[in-house]
Short mmCIF file of C-alpha atoms and ligand atoms in Angstrom, two decimals:
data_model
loop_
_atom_site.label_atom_id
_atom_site.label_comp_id
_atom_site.label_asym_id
_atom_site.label_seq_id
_atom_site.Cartn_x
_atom_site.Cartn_y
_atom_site.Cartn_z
CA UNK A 1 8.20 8.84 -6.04
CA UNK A 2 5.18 8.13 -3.73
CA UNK A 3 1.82 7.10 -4.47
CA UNK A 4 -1.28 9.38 -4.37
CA UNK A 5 -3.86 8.22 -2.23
CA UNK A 6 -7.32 8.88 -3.81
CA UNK A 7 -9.24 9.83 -0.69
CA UNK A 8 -12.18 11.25 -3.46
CA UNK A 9 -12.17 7.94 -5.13
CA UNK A 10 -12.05 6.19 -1.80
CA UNK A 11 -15.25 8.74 -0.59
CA UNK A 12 -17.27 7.97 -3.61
CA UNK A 13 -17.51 3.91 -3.16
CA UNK A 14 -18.15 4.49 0.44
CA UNK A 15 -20.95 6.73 -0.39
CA UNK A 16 -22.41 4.20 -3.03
CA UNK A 17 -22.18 1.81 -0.78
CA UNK A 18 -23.96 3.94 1.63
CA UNK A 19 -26.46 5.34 -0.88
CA UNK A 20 -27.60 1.27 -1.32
CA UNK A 21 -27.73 1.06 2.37
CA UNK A 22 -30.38 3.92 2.49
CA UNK A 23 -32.63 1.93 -0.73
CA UNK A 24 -32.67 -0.89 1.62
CA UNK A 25 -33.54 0.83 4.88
CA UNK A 26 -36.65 2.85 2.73
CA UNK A 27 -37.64 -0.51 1.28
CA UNK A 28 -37.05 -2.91 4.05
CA UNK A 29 -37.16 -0.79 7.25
CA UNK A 30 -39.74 2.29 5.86
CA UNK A 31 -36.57 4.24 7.93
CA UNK A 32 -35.00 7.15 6.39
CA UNK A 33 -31.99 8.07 8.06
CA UNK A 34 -31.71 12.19 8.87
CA UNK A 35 -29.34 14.48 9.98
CA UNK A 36 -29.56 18.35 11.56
CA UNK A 37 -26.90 20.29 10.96
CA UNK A 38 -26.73 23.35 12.78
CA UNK A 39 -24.56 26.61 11.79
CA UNK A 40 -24.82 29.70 13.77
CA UNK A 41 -23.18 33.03 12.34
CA UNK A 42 -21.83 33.74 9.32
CA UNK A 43 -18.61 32.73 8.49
CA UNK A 44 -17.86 31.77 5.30
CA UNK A 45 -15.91 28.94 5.07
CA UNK A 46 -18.31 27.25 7.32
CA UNK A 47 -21.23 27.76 5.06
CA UNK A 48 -19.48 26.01 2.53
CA UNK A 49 -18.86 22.73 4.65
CA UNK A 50 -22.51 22.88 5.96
CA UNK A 51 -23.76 23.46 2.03
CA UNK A 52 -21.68 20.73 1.01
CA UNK A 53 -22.38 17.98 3.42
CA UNK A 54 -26.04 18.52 2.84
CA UNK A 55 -25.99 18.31 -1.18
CA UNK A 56 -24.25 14.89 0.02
CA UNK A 57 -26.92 14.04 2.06
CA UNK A 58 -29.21 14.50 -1.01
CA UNK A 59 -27.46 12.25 -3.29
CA UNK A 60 -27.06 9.69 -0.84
CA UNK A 61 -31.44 9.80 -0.17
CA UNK A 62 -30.45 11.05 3.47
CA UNK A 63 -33.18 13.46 4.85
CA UNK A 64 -31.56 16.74 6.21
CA UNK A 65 -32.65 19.66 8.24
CA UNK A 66 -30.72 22.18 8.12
CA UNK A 67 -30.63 25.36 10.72
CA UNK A 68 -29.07 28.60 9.90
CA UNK A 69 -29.02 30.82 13.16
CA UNK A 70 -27.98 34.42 13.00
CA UNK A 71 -24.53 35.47 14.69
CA UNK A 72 -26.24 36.60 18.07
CA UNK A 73 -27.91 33.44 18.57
CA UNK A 74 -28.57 33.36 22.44
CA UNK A 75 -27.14 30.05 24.47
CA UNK A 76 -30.61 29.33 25.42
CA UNK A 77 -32.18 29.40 22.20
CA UNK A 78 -29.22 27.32 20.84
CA UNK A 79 -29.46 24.78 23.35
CA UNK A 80 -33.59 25.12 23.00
CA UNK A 81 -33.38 24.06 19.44
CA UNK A 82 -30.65 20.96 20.51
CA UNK A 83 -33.30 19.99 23.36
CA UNK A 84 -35.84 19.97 20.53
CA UNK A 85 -33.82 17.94 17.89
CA UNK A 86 -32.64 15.21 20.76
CA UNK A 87 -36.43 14.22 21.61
CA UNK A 88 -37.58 14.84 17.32
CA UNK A 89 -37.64 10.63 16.62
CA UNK A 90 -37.09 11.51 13.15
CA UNK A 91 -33.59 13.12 13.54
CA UNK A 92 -30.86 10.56 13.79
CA UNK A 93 -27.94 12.69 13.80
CA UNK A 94 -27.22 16.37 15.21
CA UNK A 95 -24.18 18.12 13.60
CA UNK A 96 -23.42 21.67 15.30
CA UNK A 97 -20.64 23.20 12.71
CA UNK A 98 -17.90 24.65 14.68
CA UNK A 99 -16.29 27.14 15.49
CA UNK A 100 -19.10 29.04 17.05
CA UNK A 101 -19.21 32.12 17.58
CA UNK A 102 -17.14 33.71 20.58
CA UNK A 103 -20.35 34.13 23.10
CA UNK A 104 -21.46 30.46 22.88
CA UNK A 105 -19.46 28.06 25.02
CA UNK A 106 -18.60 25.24 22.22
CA UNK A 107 -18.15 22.69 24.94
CA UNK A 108 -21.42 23.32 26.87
CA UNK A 109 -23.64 22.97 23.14
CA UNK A 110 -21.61 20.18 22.49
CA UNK A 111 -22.52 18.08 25.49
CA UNK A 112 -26.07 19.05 24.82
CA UNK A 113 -26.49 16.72 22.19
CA UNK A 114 -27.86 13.34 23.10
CA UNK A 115 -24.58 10.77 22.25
CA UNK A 116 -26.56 8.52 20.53
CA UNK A 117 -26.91 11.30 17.54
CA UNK A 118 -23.41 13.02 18.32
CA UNK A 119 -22.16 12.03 14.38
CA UNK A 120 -19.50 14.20 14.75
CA UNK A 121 -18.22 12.35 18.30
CA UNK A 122 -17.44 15.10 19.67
CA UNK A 123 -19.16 14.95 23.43
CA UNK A 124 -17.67 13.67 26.12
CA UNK A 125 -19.14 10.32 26.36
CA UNK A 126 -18.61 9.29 22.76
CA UNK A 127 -14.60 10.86 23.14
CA UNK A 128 -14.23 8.62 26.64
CA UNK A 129 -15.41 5.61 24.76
CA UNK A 130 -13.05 6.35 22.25
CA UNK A 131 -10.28 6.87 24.57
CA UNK A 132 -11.33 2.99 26.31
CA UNK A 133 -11.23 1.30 23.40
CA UNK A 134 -15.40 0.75 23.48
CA UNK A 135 -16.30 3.47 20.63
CA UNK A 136 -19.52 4.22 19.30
CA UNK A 137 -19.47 7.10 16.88
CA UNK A 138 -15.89 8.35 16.26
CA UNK A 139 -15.31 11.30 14.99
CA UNK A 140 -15.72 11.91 10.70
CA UNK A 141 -11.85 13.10 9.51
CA UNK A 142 -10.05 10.94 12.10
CA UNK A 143 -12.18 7.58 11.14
CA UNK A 144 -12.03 8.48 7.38
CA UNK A 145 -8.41 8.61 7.68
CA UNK A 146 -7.91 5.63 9.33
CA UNK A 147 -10.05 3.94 6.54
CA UNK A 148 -7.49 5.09 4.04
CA UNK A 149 -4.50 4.27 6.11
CA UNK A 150 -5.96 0.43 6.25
CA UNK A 151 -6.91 0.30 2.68
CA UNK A 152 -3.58 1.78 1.87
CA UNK A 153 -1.32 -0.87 4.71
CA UNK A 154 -3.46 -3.44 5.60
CA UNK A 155 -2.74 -4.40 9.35
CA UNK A 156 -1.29 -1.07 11.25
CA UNK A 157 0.20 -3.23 13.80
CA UNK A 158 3.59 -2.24 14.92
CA UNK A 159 3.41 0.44 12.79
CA UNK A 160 5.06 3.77 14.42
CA UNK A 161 2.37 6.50 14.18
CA UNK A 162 3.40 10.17 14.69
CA UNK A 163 0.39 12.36 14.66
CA UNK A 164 0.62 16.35 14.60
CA UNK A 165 -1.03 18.40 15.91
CA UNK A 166 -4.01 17.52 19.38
CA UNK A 167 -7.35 19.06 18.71
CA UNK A 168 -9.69 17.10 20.21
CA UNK A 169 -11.32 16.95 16.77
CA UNK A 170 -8.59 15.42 15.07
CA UNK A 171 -4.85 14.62 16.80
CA UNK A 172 -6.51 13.12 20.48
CA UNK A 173 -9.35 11.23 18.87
CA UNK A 174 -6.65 10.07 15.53
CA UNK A 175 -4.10 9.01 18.41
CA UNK A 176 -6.46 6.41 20.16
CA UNK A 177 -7.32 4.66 17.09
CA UNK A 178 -4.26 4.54 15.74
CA UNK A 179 -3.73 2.64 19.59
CA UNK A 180 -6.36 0.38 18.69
CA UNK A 181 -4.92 -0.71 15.87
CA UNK A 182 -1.70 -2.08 17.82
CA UNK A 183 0.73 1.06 16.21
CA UNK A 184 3.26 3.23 18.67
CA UNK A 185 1.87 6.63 18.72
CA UNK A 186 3.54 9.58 19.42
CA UNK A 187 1.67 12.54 19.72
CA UNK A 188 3.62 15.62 18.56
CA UNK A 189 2.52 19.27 19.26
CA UNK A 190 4.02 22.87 19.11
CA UNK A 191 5.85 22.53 22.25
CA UNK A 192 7.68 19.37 20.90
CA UNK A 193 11.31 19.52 20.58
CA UNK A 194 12.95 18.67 17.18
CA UNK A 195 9.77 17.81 15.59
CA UNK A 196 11.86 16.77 12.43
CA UNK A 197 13.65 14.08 14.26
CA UNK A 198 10.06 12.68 15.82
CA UNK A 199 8.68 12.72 12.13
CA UNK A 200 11.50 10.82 10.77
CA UNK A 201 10.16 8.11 13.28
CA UNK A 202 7.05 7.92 11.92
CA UNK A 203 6.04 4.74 9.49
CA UNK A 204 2.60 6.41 9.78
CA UNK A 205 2.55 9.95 9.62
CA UNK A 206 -0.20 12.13 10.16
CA UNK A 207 -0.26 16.11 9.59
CA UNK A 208 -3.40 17.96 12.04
CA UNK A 209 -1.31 21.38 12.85
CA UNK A 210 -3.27 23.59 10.23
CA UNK A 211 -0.57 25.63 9.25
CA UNK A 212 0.39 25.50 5.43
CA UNK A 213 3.16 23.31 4.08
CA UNK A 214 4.43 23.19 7.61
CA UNK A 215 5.99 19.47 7.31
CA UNK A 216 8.75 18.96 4.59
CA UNK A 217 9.59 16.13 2.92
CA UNK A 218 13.12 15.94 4.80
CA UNK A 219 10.95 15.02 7.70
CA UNK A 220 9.34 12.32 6.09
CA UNK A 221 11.32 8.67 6.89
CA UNK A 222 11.63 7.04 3.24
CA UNK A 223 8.41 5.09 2.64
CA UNK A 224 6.23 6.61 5.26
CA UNK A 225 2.54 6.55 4.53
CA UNK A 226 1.79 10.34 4.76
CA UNK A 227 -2.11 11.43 5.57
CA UNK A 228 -2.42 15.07 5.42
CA UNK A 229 -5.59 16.46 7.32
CA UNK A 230 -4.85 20.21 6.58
CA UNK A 231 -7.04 22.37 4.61
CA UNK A 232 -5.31 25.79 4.35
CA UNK A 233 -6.71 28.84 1.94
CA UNK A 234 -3.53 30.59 0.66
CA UNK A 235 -3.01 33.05 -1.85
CA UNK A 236 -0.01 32.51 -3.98
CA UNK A 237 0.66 34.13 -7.27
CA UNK A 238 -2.48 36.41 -6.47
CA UNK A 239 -4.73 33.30 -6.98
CA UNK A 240 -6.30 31.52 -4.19
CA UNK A 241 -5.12 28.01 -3.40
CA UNK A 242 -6.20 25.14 -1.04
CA UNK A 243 -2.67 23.63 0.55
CA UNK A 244 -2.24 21.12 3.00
CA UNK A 245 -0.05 20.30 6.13
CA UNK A 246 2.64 19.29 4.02
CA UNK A 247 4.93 20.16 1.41
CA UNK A 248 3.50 17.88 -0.68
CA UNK A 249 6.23 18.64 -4.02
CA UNK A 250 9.10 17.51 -1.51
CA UNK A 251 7.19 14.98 0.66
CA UNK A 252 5.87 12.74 -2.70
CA UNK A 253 9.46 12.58 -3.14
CA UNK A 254 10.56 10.83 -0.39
CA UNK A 255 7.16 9.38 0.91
CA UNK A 256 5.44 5.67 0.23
CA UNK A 257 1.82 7.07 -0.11
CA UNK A 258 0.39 10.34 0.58
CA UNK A 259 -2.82 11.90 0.55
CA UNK A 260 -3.09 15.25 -2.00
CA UNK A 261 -5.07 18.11 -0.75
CA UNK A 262 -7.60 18.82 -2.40
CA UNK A 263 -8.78 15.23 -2.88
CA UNK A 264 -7.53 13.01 0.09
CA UNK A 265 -8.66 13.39 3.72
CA UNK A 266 -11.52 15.80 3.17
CA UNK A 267 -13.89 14.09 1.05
CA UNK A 268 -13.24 10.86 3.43
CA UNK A 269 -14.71 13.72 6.60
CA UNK A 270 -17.86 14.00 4.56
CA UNK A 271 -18.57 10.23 3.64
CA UNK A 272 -17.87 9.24 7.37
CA UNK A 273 -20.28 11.62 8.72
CA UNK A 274 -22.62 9.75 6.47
CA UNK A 275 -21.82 6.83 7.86
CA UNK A 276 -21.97 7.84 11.26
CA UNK A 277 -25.99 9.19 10.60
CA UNK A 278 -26.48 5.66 9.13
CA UNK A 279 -24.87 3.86 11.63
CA UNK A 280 -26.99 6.23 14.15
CA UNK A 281 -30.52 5.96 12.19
CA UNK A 282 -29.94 1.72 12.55
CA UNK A 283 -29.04 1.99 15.90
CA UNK A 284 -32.04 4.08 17.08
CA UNK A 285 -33.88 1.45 15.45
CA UNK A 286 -32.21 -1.60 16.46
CA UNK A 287 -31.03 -2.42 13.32
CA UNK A 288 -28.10 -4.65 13.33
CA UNK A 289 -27.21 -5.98 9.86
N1 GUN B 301 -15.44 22.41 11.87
C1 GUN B 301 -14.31 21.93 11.32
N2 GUN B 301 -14.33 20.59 11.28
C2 GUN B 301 -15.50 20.20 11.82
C3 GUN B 301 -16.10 18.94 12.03
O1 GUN B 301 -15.56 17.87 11.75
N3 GUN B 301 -17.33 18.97 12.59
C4 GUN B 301 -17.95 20.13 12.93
N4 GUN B 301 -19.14 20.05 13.51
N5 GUN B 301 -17.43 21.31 12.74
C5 GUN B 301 -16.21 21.35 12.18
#
């Protein structure tokens, strides 16, 4: 039987930590580190990430702004408000929650923001320095992850890494740290052939496919460290139900370590993209220790 990974009790010293980091930049830097976070339309789901990360914000002392834009937002008043929050000095970090709705053009908002307050990572120059090995802010659920996966192993190097799934939010950006960190990564996708037989590769295994209990513990190699990103609303047994990547009941079985959902990956996203508007706010201010 493998161990459960507390990702919440990972979160939570990362944020005290981080909460103490904020005390010291009021007191010794008069700096208080801000974020905008930006959600256009109305889905819900969305509101709930966006509500969430800013009650985080609050108990952490971290200013944030928050913009709720109706669905038919125009491009150019979108982009206006980026424009504006890029040259506001007080805003450290701009977070546009995605998806957006079907008329915007994600990548073109996206690339608006300044990189130097990107604290998702998601534009192009931020990605590419990712992709060099030079990064700057990395995106939040990939870097959280990896910050379990070291607690959780120590030094990665070696290691074969099999990630599923390539967003560009998580399975591209998840890949080239995993490089970094000296493991073999194979990136899997839909198209790959006998994706059980890649899996049982993997002594790192990472789940990004967002479809529910997709990857079965037969998969799994025996003693794999198992990090499931997925966050999937199902309705089973007519109550609702948040489920990962995985099949966690057969994959505990079999696995080394593995992250539950709820309570592993996600509260890791939310902590790093406090760390990222930290690590932005010090950076805009030159701030080095
Ligand atoms: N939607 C789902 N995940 C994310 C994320 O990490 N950042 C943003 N901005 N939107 C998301």
């Amino acid at each position: 039987m493998g161990n459960v990974i507390d990702g919440k009790g990972f979160a939570d010293r990362l944020s005290e930590q981080l909460r103490v980091e904020v005390d010291a930049l009021k007191a010794n830097h008069n700096l208080t580190p801000c974020i905008a976070v930006v959600l256009v339309g109305d889905d819900p789901a969305s509101h709930v990430y966006v509500t969430n990360k800013v009650k985080r914000c609050q108990q952490l002392g971290i200013e944030s702004r928050e913009h709720r834009l109706p669905v038919d937002t125009s491009a150019e008043a979108l982009l206006a408000l980026i424009d504006n929050l890029n040259h506001d000095a007080g805003v450290h970090g701009i977070l546009v929650q995605l998806p957006l709705p079907k008329h915007l053009d994600e990548n073109a908002v996206i690339n608006t923001i300044v990189p130097e307050k990107d604290v998702d990572g998601f534009t192009l120059l931020n990605t590419g320095a990712l992709a060099v090995g030079q990064s700057r802010l990395v995106p939040c659920t990939p870097l959280g992850s990896l910050m379990l996966l070291k607690d959780q192993l120590g030094d990665l190097s070696g290691l074969n890494a099999v990630v599923v799934g390539r967003s560009n939010i998580v399975g591209k950006p998840m890949a080239s740290l995993l490089l970094q960190e000296n493991c073999t990564v194979t990136i899997a996708h839909s198209r790959t052939r006998d994706l059980p037989a890649v899996c049982r590769q993997a002594d790192i295994l990472v789940a990004a496919v967002g479809r529910p209990r997709f990857i079965q513990g037969d998969w799994i190699k025996p003693g794999a460290t198992v990090i499931d990103v997925g966050i999937n609303r199902i309705e089973e047994e007519g109550r609702k139900r948040l489920v990962g990547d995985v099949d966690f009941a057969s994959a505990i079985e079999v696995a080394g370590a593995i992250t539950p959902v709820p309570g592993g990956v996600g509260p890791m996203t939310i902590a790093c993209l406090m760390y990222n508007t930290v690590a932005a706010a010090k950076a805009a201010h030159g701030i080095t220790d």
